[in-house]
Amino acid sequence: MARDTTGTLGKGDVVSNESLANLLKEERRFAPPAGLAAEANVSAEAYERAKADRLGFWAEQARRLSWETEPTETLDWSNPPFAKWFADGRLNVAYNCVDRHVENGLGDRVAIHFEGEPGDTRTLTYAELQREVSKAANALIELGVEAGDRVAIYLPMIPEAVVSMLACARIGAPHSLVFGGFSADALATRINDADARVVITADGGYRRGKPSALKPAVDEALTRPGTENVRSVLVVRRTGQEDIAWTDGRDVWWHDLVESQSDQHTPQAFDAEHPLFILYTSGTTGKPKGILHTTGGYLTQISYTHHAVFDLKPETDVFWCTADVGWVTGHSYIVYGPLSNGATEVLYEGTPDSPHQGRWWEIVQKYGVTILYTAPTAIRAAMKWGDDIPAKFDLSSLRILGSVGEPINPEAWVWYRKHIGAGRTPVVDTWWQTETGGIMISPLPGVTETKPGSAQIPLPGIAATVVDDDAREVANGHGGYLVLTEPWPSMLRTIWGDDQRYLDTYWSRFEHKYFAGDGAKKDDDGDIWLLGRVDDVMLVSGHNISTTEVESALVSHPKVAEAAVVGATDPQTTQAICAFVILRGDADANEEGLVEELRAHVGKQLGPIAKPKRILPVAELPKTRSGKIMRRLLRDVAENRTLGDVTTLTDSSVMTLIQTQLPAASSED
Ligand code: 6R9
């Protein structure tokens, strides 16, 4: 396959043009359902309006919120890239997410349907949520937390996680959530970096039918240097484990302290640029970055995008975002988006396959979920388990499906629409990052004719494009780097305590443009396709090949459910493509000729250069808690290195398993 040299791409291209052409073969198109389009919250006209007056458009969206002092300024970009949005406005985030709905007569509307992993349930109306948040806010005040103090939250997916976040927001104390799956070390680093004063945790949570302790990790983290400023640990009793260690004077039970508080608390307004939260990116390399988000701009964009992308009708919809609250999708689309819009939503503690592989579909049926927002990794797992599982449940309430977290390969997209959405529901593939705070690139369900595998176009008011090495916008049909060319309301404001790193990481690769770190291409219609992290692009015999494309080609084979591809150092070809595949439920890993069949399939789809040198069927892939494949670890395995940091893995035994399987299954040319 000859390299196309006619394009604008130079040395170090993210994607070669011939491989672009391959992805452009996707010709399936899905028009919005007529009924949905007619009633949609946002119509095509929004793009025009935002294009004509971007700042005016965002000023208009800010009016979705209740401000104590309405902003008169929209954007202050006098000191780029340090943005201020709505800087002279003042508001309270918790008031916007809770109290104002109660004041509007919606106190009896269900805010949260909680489904615990063991099957226990709890319903919280907006009025109940207001009382819980007020009590928790009063408790934090009693612990001496003041506006500006950081509070670390290390909780399972239980209502107290949402209540704690809103209580912090209510009193202006920035929260810093740490995944319940993270180790004591990871927790200590984050507590230290944010200089947290209080930690909110639980005795434990439930995972796969068993209690799993959390408090011991907090106890251990607080023995590490740099965590001395933590004066209180507030502990929710979730599992009732008995052997819990207790530090008198520091540890306090939630049911003692919070339950005894008054359920009245008057929220006070904060400046629009008051810090709302710090969230550490799971980052595959280096010290975690504390991404700082602030109040007014963040809530404006999150509320708008939740309304627009999911077409939320708060009176009738039941929204469910399956993410963990400990990562940004949970912050923006479990807590701040749905609640600012007065939605009714599901919060589920457990995993999709416990106690059976139909658990999610059972929950959709039980609560009549209408909008489901999940990640490609979960969709591919469901594909692997088989079509018959979702088919056993009534999923007819669903009307919109969303995807986030990784590129969704066309096969998974089409499967999702067909087997979960009954071939009827739009699928919105939403591209964004912890740093962007909210959705940036996505179809709109009532407007966009969708294309499986593409996130398509920037939302109204968002400016994104694809550039080459020299920062020139690429023509349609070409690939390069995804950049954001104008500031947006929910953008990160800096990296906590490290302005220089903020500049270096995001604003120095291309002048005046935000560098997202993702490879992307524009198709002939100008629609954007995401191709994975730039670091994941492989160099094979002088060709740049994106891991996403090879993975997508593998998954388009009927026997493959999931694939992870890495480039391993190779003396002949610079890097050699090494693929780890999870087979579908009915495929046999020992089948004669399977590896050859898969290699041939990729060769046919993408060309011989993209044929993996090695293909290894595995039972599991190493993933972060947010479902992203940790290719770095697979590269370590493929290159026979000792494994790097595995603390952010969901399950580190996966790596041992993969390592022991490796030599036998390799296939050489
Ligand atoms: C929200 C979230 C951000 C990175 C991002 C990109 C990948 C997210 C995607 C997607 C392709 C999508 N990503 N959504 N890639 N299509 N729809 O995931 O935030 O955890 O910070 O990750 O995830 O690589 O740069 P975060």
XYZ file of C-alpha atoms and ligand atoms in Angstrom:
695
model
C 0.000 0.000 0.000
C 1.695 3.171 -1.132
C 1.726 6.114 1.130
C -0.403 8.965 -0.158
C 1.890 11.932 -0.470
C -0.642 14.298 -1.919
C -2.060 15.362 1.437
C -1.033 18.221 3.670
C 0.517 15.964 6.268
C 4.222 16.074 6.912
C 6.665 14.119 9.051
C 5.152 12.883 12.279
C 1.621 12.828 10.921
C -0.857 11.392 13.282
C -2.547 9.295 10.665
C -1.553 8.426 7.174
C -3.970 9.328 4.452
C -4.451 5.815 3.181
C -5.689 4.708 6.546
C -8.048 7.661 6.626
C -9.617 6.429 3.455
C -10.371 3.139 5.176
C -12.416 4.617 7.945
C -14.290 6.699 5.436
C -15.720 3.505 4.010
C -18.387 3.627 6.694
C -21.504 4.461 4.758
C -24.304 3.705 7.172
C -26.362 6.775 8.062
C -29.208 7.179 10.545
C -31.594 10.113 10.353
C -33.137 11.422 13.596
C -36.570 9.877 14.265
C -39.201 12.321 12.962
C -41.067 12.594 16.259
C -37.916 13.284 18.227
C -36.740 15.878 15.711
C -40.062 17.715 15.824
C -40.005 17.961 19.626
C -36.248 18.334 20.151
C -34.940 20.797 22.742
C -32.397 22.128 20.277
C -32.780 22.538 16.526
C -30.314 23.219 13.718
C -30.826 26.927 14.156
C -28.712 26.866 17.356
C -25.569 26.323 15.266
C -26.319 29.430 13.227
C -27.084 31.534 16.234
C -23.894 30.463 18.021
C -21.830 31.041 14.905
C -23.168 34.544 14.462
C -22.511 35.494 18.097
C -20.666 32.858 20.124
C -20.399 34.856 23.323
C -23.994 36.034 23.026
C -25.004 32.396 22.660
C -23.226 31.442 25.893
C -24.578 34.488 27.720
C -28.028 33.238 26.727
C -27.235 29.721 28.044
C -26.052 31.235 31.345
C -29.637 32.364 31.836
C -30.611 28.716 32.265
C -29.186 29.160 35.768
C -30.440 31.154 38.738
C -27.888 33.820 39.612
C -27.913 35.855 42.777
C -26.122 38.517 40.748
C -26.596 38.234 36.996
C -23.312 38.495 35.095
C -22.841 41.443 32.782
C -19.533 40.154 31.373
C -19.354 36.939 29.363
C -15.704 36.142 28.691
C -12.558 37.807 29.966
C -9.721 36.500 27.771
C -7.330 39.345 28.516
C -4.753 36.964 29.967
C -4.951 33.856 27.784
C -5.083 30.949 28.368
C -6.424 31.882 31.812
C -10.115 32.405 31.139
C -12.767 34.048 33.248
C -16.368 33.414 32.346
C -19.269 35.450 33.702
C -16.769 36.926 36.163
C -19.020 39.505 37.803
C -21.880 37.035 38.299
C -22.566 35.284 41.610
C -24.444 32.050 42.210
C -24.647 28.927 44.335
C -24.287 25.620 42.493
C -26.206 23.521 45.041
C -29.063 26.030 45.012
C -29.201 25.613 41.241
C -29.153 21.829 41.445
C -31.599 21.390 44.306
C -33.324 24.290 46.081
C -34.651 26.126 43.079
C -36.507 23.021 41.892
C -38.147 22.712 45.299
C -39.058 26.401 45.187
C -40.573 25.781 41.757
C -42.954 23.231 43.232
C -41.010 20.147 42.176
C -40.078 18.951 45.664
C -41.882 15.653 45.169
C -40.146 14.827 41.905
C -37.691 11.968 42.231
C -34.138 13.192 41.833
C -32.376 9.884 42.413
C -33.454 6.277 42.142
C -30.608 4.530 43.930
C -30.006 0.861 43.221
C -27.430 -0.720 45.504
C -25.309 -3.591 44.336
C -26.967 -6.055 46.776
C -30.389 -4.960 45.504
C -31.238 -2.457 48.262
C -32.915 0.678 46.947
C -33.499 4.231 48.055
C -35.445 7.035 46.445
C -34.584 10.676 46.993
C -36.971 13.393 45.897
C -35.697 16.910 45.337
C -37.154 17.951 48.703
C -35.351 15.077 50.440
C -32.166 15.872 48.589
C -32.420 19.459 49.773
C -32.681 18.308 53.393
C -29.797 15.827 53.027
C -27.532 18.365 51.361
C -28.372 20.984 53.986
C -27.564 18.578 56.834
C -24.288 17.590 55.222
C -23.394 21.248 54.641
C -24.091 22.014 58.308
C -21.949 19.030 59.312
C -19.010 20.233 57.233
C -19.335 23.651 58.792
C -19.277 22.026 62.230
C -16.042 20.317 61.188
C -14.629 23.768 60.526
C -14.737 23.606 56.735
C -14.764 27.078 55.250
C -15.230 28.389 51.722
C -12.071 27.587 49.779
C -11.011 24.579 51.951
C -10.607 21.373 49.961
C -12.527 18.237 50.851
C -11.436 14.847 49.524
C -14.268 12.408 48.762
C -13.488 8.688 48.568
C -16.837 6.936 48.407
C -18.633 4.161 46.575
C -21.513 4.969 44.212
C -24.035 5.714 46.934
C -26.323 8.729 47.401
C -23.953 10.170 50.029
C -21.411 10.730 47.244
C -23.806 13.068 45.441
C -24.941 14.639 48.708
C -21.315 15.274 49.766
C -20.424 16.910 46.472
C -23.437 19.185 46.623
C -22.777 19.992 50.290
C -19.236 21.076 49.405
C -20.499 23.156 46.490
C -23.089 24.695 48.774
C -20.498 26.055 51.190
C -17.903 26.873 48.526
C -15.453 24.142 49.558
C -13.914 22.636 46.402
C -14.219 18.859 46.354
C -11.673 16.420 45.069
C -13.089 12.983 44.327
C -10.840 9.981 44.289
C -12.076 6.721 42.741
C -13.087 4.136 45.286
C -10.897 1.706 43.345
C -7.706 3.667 43.891
C -5.057 2.562 46.341
C -3.915 4.281 49.538
C -0.931 5.647 47.606
C -3.024 7.215 44.888
C -5.320 8.650 47.546
C -2.407 10.058 49.572
C -0.897 11.761 46.511
C -4.195 13.436 45.721
C -4.904 14.477 49.328
C -1.435 15.935 49.510
C -1.554 17.791 46.198
C -4.948 19.337 46.961
C -4.017 19.917 50.623
C -7.390 18.534 51.720
C -8.660 19.282 55.236
C -11.433 16.702 55.497
C -11.898 13.285 53.898
C -15.358 11.823 53.362
C -15.355 8.053 52.998
C -17.325 4.908 53.883
C -16.523 1.725 55.730
C -16.777 0.080 52.328
C -18.903 -0.522 49.264
C -20.254 -3.560 47.474
C -18.518 -5.068 44.489
C -19.582 -8.298 42.847
C -21.765 -9.304 45.754
C -19.138 -8.728 48.431
C -18.321 -5.847 50.727
C -15.053 -4.222 49.815
C -13.409 -2.029 52.452
C -12.488 1.608 51.829
C -11.652 3.027 55.252
C -8.348 1.107 55.630
C -6.997 2.862 52.524
C -7.842 6.223 54.095
C -6.165 5.214 57.359
C -3.075 4.185 55.447
C -3.066 7.266 53.215
C -3.180 9.490 56.271
C 0.054 8.006 57.613
C 1.900 9.368 54.545
C 3.800 12.639 54.652
C 1.887 15.595 53.250
C -1.501 14.540 54.544
C -1.112 16.049 58.032
C -3.606 18.812 57.377
C -6.512 16.383 57.272
C -8.210 16.950 60.594
C -11.429 14.967 60.157
C -12.568 11.816 58.414
C -16.320 11.562 57.953
C -17.348 7.931 57.531
C -20.582 6.675 55.983
C -21.732 3.277 57.206
C -22.488 1.319 54.047
C -21.388 -2.280 54.535
C -21.436 -2.490 58.331
C -18.062 -4.284 58.418
C -17.190 -4.748 62.057
C -13.415 -4.710 62.185
C -13.115 -1.043 61.385
C -10.152 0.874 62.826
C -11.021 4.170 64.451
C -8.927 7.224 65.293
C -10.690 9.111 68.048
C -10.829 12.831 67.582
C -10.339 12.484 63.844
C -12.897 9.940 62.657
C -16.580 10.632 62.907
C -19.564 8.634 61.690
C -21.836 10.270 59.127
C -24.886 8.929 60.986
C -23.722 10.616 64.187
C -22.652 13.943 62.822
C -24.794 14.525 59.728
C -28.024 13.022 60.972
C -28.041 15.255 64.044
C -27.817 18.471 62.010
C -30.589 20.851 61.118
C -32.031 20.201 57.674
C -32.149 23.917 57.023
C -29.219 25.723 55.483
C -29.286 28.963 53.553
C -26.980 28.798 50.558
C -24.728 31.741 50.001
C -23.668 32.903 46.538
C -20.073 32.690 45.305
C -18.249 34.388 42.468
C -18.625 32.669 39.107
C -14.895 31.967 39.137
C -14.897 30.446 42.640
C -13.301 26.949 42.456
C -15.906 24.169 42.335
C -13.726 21.101 42.166
C -10.343 19.617 41.476
C -10.311 16.293 39.670
C -7.128 14.371 39.042
C -6.884 12.931 35.558
C -6.259 9.237 35.493
C -3.351 10.149 33.148
C -1.427 7.182 31.837
C 1.927 8.790 32.596
C 3.528 11.060 35.141
C 2.219 12.743 38.254
C -1.570 13.134 38.138
C -2.785 16.551 37.077
C -5.291 18.295 39.328
C -7.734 19.740 36.833
C -9.416 22.819 38.270
C -12.997 23.715 37.402
C -14.891 26.758 38.593
C -18.513 27.629 39.131
C -20.561 29.713 36.671
C -19.086 28.765 33.301
C -18.867 25.113 34.255
C -22.489 24.866 35.340
C -23.671 26.811 32.290
C -22.055 24.440 29.821
C -22.898 21.278 31.729
C -26.534 22.261 32.086
C -26.780 23.267 28.418
C -25.034 20.197 27.024
C -27.114 17.853 29.147
C -30.261 19.568 27.869
C -29.108 19.626 24.237
C -27.241 16.358 23.714
C -29.657 14.165 25.651
C -32.735 16.187 24.712
C -33.778 15.912 28.344
C -37.473 16.349 29.100
C -37.340 16.560 32.898
C -41.047 15.800 33.380
C -40.938 12.440 31.632
C -37.375 11.246 31.136
C -35.447 8.885 33.374
C -31.760 9.491 32.810
C -28.995 7.040 33.611
C -25.302 7.714 33.317
C -23.426 4.561 34.272
C -20.096 6.285 35.000
C -18.515 6.382 38.440
C -18.933 9.704 40.259
C -15.173 9.578 40.760
C -14.469 10.531 37.165
C -15.514 13.559 35.213
C -18.465 11.947 33.455
C -19.967 11.281 36.867
C -19.329 14.844 38.025
C -20.874 16.428 34.960
C -23.578 13.963 33.948
C -24.603 12.318 37.207
C -24.384 15.322 39.464
C -24.252 18.786 37.932
C -25.965 18.362 34.539
C -29.002 16.250 35.415
C -29.633 17.893 38.770
C -29.289 21.458 37.464
C -31.914 20.476 34.894
C -34.284 18.943 37.457
C -33.953 15.452 35.998
C -34.955 12.123 37.494
C -32.014 9.756 37.331
C -30.723 6.338 38.287
C -27.633 5.850 40.438
C -26.282 2.300 40.490
C -23.560 1.105 42.815
C -22.361 -2.064 41.154
C -20.923 -3.670 38.057
C -22.932 -4.645 34.943
C -22.505 -8.395 35.474
C -23.332 -8.861 39.101
C -25.189 -10.990 40.029
C -25.919 -11.691 36.329
C -24.972 -10.270 32.953
C -28.400 -8.745 32.447
C -28.248 -6.508 35.530
C -28.123 -3.229 33.612
C -30.986 -4.187 31.331
C -32.988 -5.253 34.350
C -32.399 -1.771 35.823
C -33.451 -0.080 32.567
C -36.653 -2.124 32.634
C -37.298 -1.559 36.341
C -36.997 2.223 36.290
C -38.143 2.810 32.711
C -34.855 4.449 31.788
C -35.305 6.624 28.698
C -31.762 7.961 28.217
C -28.712 5.791 28.778
C -25.179 7.188 28.778
C -22.329 4.692 28.954
C -18.885 3.793 27.619
C -17.752 1.722 24.628
C -16.003 -0.733 26.928
C -19.343 -1.625 28.527
C -21.036 -1.929 25.155
C -18.311 -4.255 23.894
C -18.599 -6.349 27.065
C -22.343 -6.686 26.463
C -21.647 -7.703 22.840
C -19.281 -10.365 24.121
C -21.832 -11.772 26.539
C -24.318 -12.188 23.706
C -27.381 -10.595 22.125
C -29.740 -12.920 23.955
C -29.085 -11.247 27.319
C -30.532 -7.767 26.636
C -33.241 -9.453 24.537
C -34.724 -10.907 27.737
C -35.634 -7.456 29.061
C -38.100 -4.792 28.055
C -35.922 -1.918 26.882
C -38.686 -0.137 24.990
C -38.546 2.912 27.275
C -35.158 3.900 25.837
C -35.189 6.801 23.396
C -31.592 8.082 23.336
C -28.285 6.290 23.812
C -24.987 8.004 24.512
C -21.353 6.921 24.456
C -18.237 8.467 25.992
C -14.711 7.696 27.057
C -13.071 6.134 24.031
C -13.593 6.004 20.301
C -16.574 3.760 19.689
C -15.915 1.470 16.784
C -18.707 1.299 14.195
C -19.540 -2.339 15.014
C -20.161 -1.566 18.674
C -22.126 1.566 17.752
C -24.402 -0.394 15.426
C -24.792 -3.213 17.955
C -25.736 -0.690 20.660
C -28.389 0.915 18.463
C -29.773 -2.427 17.325
C -29.738 -4.541 20.475
C -30.230 -1.889 23.149
C -32.022 0.772 21.142
C -34.258 -1.602 19.127
C -32.850 -0.087 15.935
C -34.835 3.030 16.739
C -32.916 5.292 19.105
C -30.291 7.810 18.057
C -26.796 7.088 19.367
C -24.778 10.146 20.369
C -21.029 9.641 20.517
C -19.800 12.443 22.763
C -16.158 13.540 22.747
C -14.793 15.484 25.669
C -12.220 15.317 28.490
C -11.784 15.984 32.189
C -10.152 19.194 31.037
C -13.073 20.326 28.883
C -15.496 19.724 31.763
C -18.400 18.989 29.457
C -19.324 17.590 26.057
C -17.644 19.357 23.137
C -18.167 17.271 20.004
C -21.329 15.255 19.520
C -24.306 14.812 17.265
C -27.580 16.367 18.440
C -30.246 13.646 18.546
C -32.998 15.682 16.885
C -30.783 17.316 14.298
C -27.814 15.268 13.158
C -27.864 12.399 10.717
C -25.553 10.088 12.635
C -22.601 8.070 11.353
C -21.474 5.026 13.345
C -18.036 5.689 14.809
C -17.912 9.456 14.442
C -18.434 12.129 17.095
C -19.166 14.369 14.115
C -19.413 18.093 14.868
C -18.641 20.577 17.633
C -21.698 21.593 19.620
C -23.127 25.072 19.089
C -20.769 27.589 20.694
C -17.751 25.239 20.518
C -14.846 25.681 18.115
C -12.883 22.512 17.341
C -10.908 21.444 14.347
C -8.109 19.199 13.130
C -4.686 20.623 12.331
C -1.430 19.313 10.896
C 2.020 19.568 12.460
C 2.296 23.188 11.441
C -1.008 24.126 13.047
C -2.735 24.438 9.673
C -6.301 23.259 9.527
C -6.440 20.088 7.433
C -8.744 19.779 4.451
C -11.666 17.372 4.539
C -10.497 13.814 4.102
C -7.308 14.417 6.086
C -6.059 13.727 9.573
C -3.984 15.346 12.279
C -4.429 16.633 15.805
C -7.656 17.684 17.451
C -7.528 21.272 18.732
C -9.991 23.658 20.308
C -9.629 27.103 18.838
C -11.774 29.255 21.149
C -12.209 29.231 24.922
C -15.375 27.552 26.217
C -17.286 28.089 29.477
C -16.495 24.775 31.203
C -12.807 24.746 30.287
C -10.285 23.907 32.962
C -8.890 27.075 34.499
C -5.461 25.664 35.283
C -3.720 22.657 36.779
C -4.051 23.028 40.528
C -0.937 24.757 41.841
C 0.918 24.516 38.534
C 0.091 27.199 35.965
C 3.262 26.409 34.050
C 2.260 22.796 33.546
C -1.141 24.023 32.323
C 0.617 26.150 29.699
C 3.089 23.440 28.733
C 0.612 20.597 28.484
C -2.221 22.216 26.606
C -1.182 25.534 25.095
C 2.386 25.191 23.885
C 2.125 22.584 21.107
C 0.135 25.028 18.920
C 0.033 28.751 19.490
C -3.338 30.082 20.705
C -4.934 26.655 20.402
C -5.795 24.089 23.034
C -4.069 20.789 22.233
C -6.282 17.892 23.299
C -3.694 15.141 22.794
C -6.038 13.164 20.532
C -5.522 12.233 16.909
C -8.488 12.943 14.653
C -9.523 13.191 11.066
C -12.127 15.037 9.076
C -14.134 13.060 6.568
C -15.382 14.370 3.249
C -18.329 16.034 4.947
C -16.046 17.699 7.493
C -17.254 15.402 10.292
C -14.697 14.597 12.988
C -13.532 11.056 13.776
C -11.443 10.512 16.908
C -8.467 8.222 16.571
C -7.188 7.811 20.106
C -4.412 9.478 22.054
C -1.549 10.784 19.978
C 0.823 8.769 22.178
C -0.928 5.631 20.975
C -0.174 6.131 17.304
C 2.196 3.461 15.977
C 5.030 3.893 13.541
C 5.322 0.820 11.329
C 7.867 0.824 8.498
C 7.495 4.561 8.092
C 3.683 4.527 8.274
C 1.703 6.094 11.060
C -1.119 3.788 11.991
C -3.648 4.590 14.665
C -4.339 1.928 17.273
C -8.030 2.796 17.055
C -8.245 1.837 13.403
C -6.640 -1.560 13.856
C -8.827 -2.199 16.905
C -11.897 -1.205 14.967
C -10.938 -3.532 12.097
C -10.463 -6.414 14.545
C -13.788 -5.798 16.246
C -15.545 -5.780 12.883
C -14.700 -9.510 12.679
C -17.648 -11.544 13.987
C -15.486 -13.519 16.424
C -13.962 -10.490 18.186
C -15.680 -8.580 20.964
C -12.884 -6.279 22.017
C -9.337 -5.476 20.965
C -6.406 -3.480 22.257
C -3.532 -2.736 19.938
C -0.050 -1.482 20.783
C 3.149 -0.830 18.902
C 6.044 -2.851 20.328
C 9.613 -1.905 19.478
C 10.804 -3.958 16.550
C 14.284 -4.007 14.959
C 12.967 -4.310 11.408
C 9.896 -2.139 11.317
C 10.496 0.401 14.189
C 7.301 -0.787 15.799
C 5.380 -4.003 15.287
C 1.644 -4.161 15.772
C 0.692 -6.355 18.669
C -3.013 -7.047 19.276
C -4.742 -8.396 22.348
C -8.258 -9.613 21.597
C -11.223 -10.714 23.643
C -13.362 -13.147 21.671
C -17.150 -13.129 21.521
C -19.082 -15.549 23.719
C -19.293 -18.355 21.141
C -15.762 -18.154 19.666
C -12.980 -20.582 20.659
C -9.525 -19.182 21.401
C -7.844 -22.464 20.450
C -9.509 -22.750 17.073
C -7.035 -23.723 14.379
C -6.147 -20.831 12.085
C -7.982 -18.191 14.123
C -5.022 -15.847 14.450
C -4.294 -16.097 10.712
C -7.939 -15.426 9.926
C -7.915 -12.267 12.048
C -4.664 -11.040 10.528
C -6.075 -11.567 7.054
C -9.226 -9.726 8.049
C -7.268 -6.670 9.194
C -5.163 -6.868 6.041
C -8.292 -6.797 3.938
C -9.846 -3.935 5.893
C -6.830 -1.663 6.239
C -4.100 -3.026 3.982
C -1.208 -5.419 4.597
C 0.886 -2.867 6.509
C -1.711 -2.818 9.288
C -1.727 -6.599 9.813
C -0.786 -7.255 13.439
C 2.450 -9.151 13.811
C 1.149 -10.851 16.926
C -2.416 -11.541 17.984
C -3.137 -12.810 21.428
C -6.593 -13.899 22.571
C -7.016 -12.922 26.242
C -9.829 -13.141 28.750
C -9.574 -9.559 29.984
C -7.825 -6.306 29.139
C -6.217 -3.937 31.631
C -8.507 -0.976 32.107
C -8.730 2.071 34.271
C -11.772 2.435 36.442
C -13.240 4.705 33.781
C -12.966 1.878 31.271
C -10.034 3.057 29.214
C -7.582 0.461 28.042
C -4.119 0.978 29.546
C -2.047 0.434 26.418
C 1.086 1.462 28.279
C 0.905 -1.742 30.320
C 0.257 -3.849 27.249
C 3.309 -2.279 25.635
C 5.322 -3.300 28.687
C 4.099 -6.870 28.226
C 4.687 -6.879 24.487
C 8.218 -5.609 25.020
C 8.921 -7.984 27.927
C 9.442 -5.155 30.377
C 8.591 -5.070 34.024
C 5.207 -3.530 34.430
C 4.894 0.171 35.163
C 2.532 1.666 37.697
C -0.588 -0.504 37.985
C -2.307 1.424 40.781
C -5.002 2.849 38.543
C -6.035 -0.541 37.172
C -9.435 -1.968 38.022
C -7.985 -5.405 38.487
C -4.243 -5.917 38.510
C -4.484 -9.725 38.296
C -5.423 -9.201 34.654
C -1.817 -8.332 33.887
C -0.447 -11.502 35.446
C -2.904 -13.480 33.402
C -1.914 -11.764 30.182
C 1.794 -12.127 30.869
C 1.535 -15.861 31.439
C -0.421 -16.275 28.217
C 1.852 -14.236 26.014
C 4.622 -16.429 24.553
C 2.458 -19.344 23.456
C 0.013 -17.340 21.444
C 2.305 -15.114 19.442
C 2.263 -15.378 15.685
C 5.258 -14.392 13.612
C 5.294 -13.584 9.938
C -15.004 12.257 29.327
C -13.704 11.522 29.442
C -10.536 11.990 27.866
C -10.031 11.198 26.680
C -10.054 11.973 25.395
C -10.143 10.852 24.381
C -11.054 9.855 25.043
C -13.456 10.492 25.430
C -14.337 10.040 23.500
C -12.959 9.776 23.440
C -13.148 9.150 21.236
C -15.120 9.802 22.315
N -12.454 10.062 24.662
N -14.612 10.470 24.753
N -12.364 9.330 22.316
N -14.473 9.365 21.214
N -16.447 9.987 22.294
O -13.588 10.410 28.976
O -12.697 12.212 30.057
O -11.296 10.530 31.315
O -10.439 12.860 30.821
O -10.652 11.159 29.015
O -10.901 10.090 26.442
O -8.893 10.278 24.174
O -8.902 12.772 25.255
P -11.229 11.689 30.392
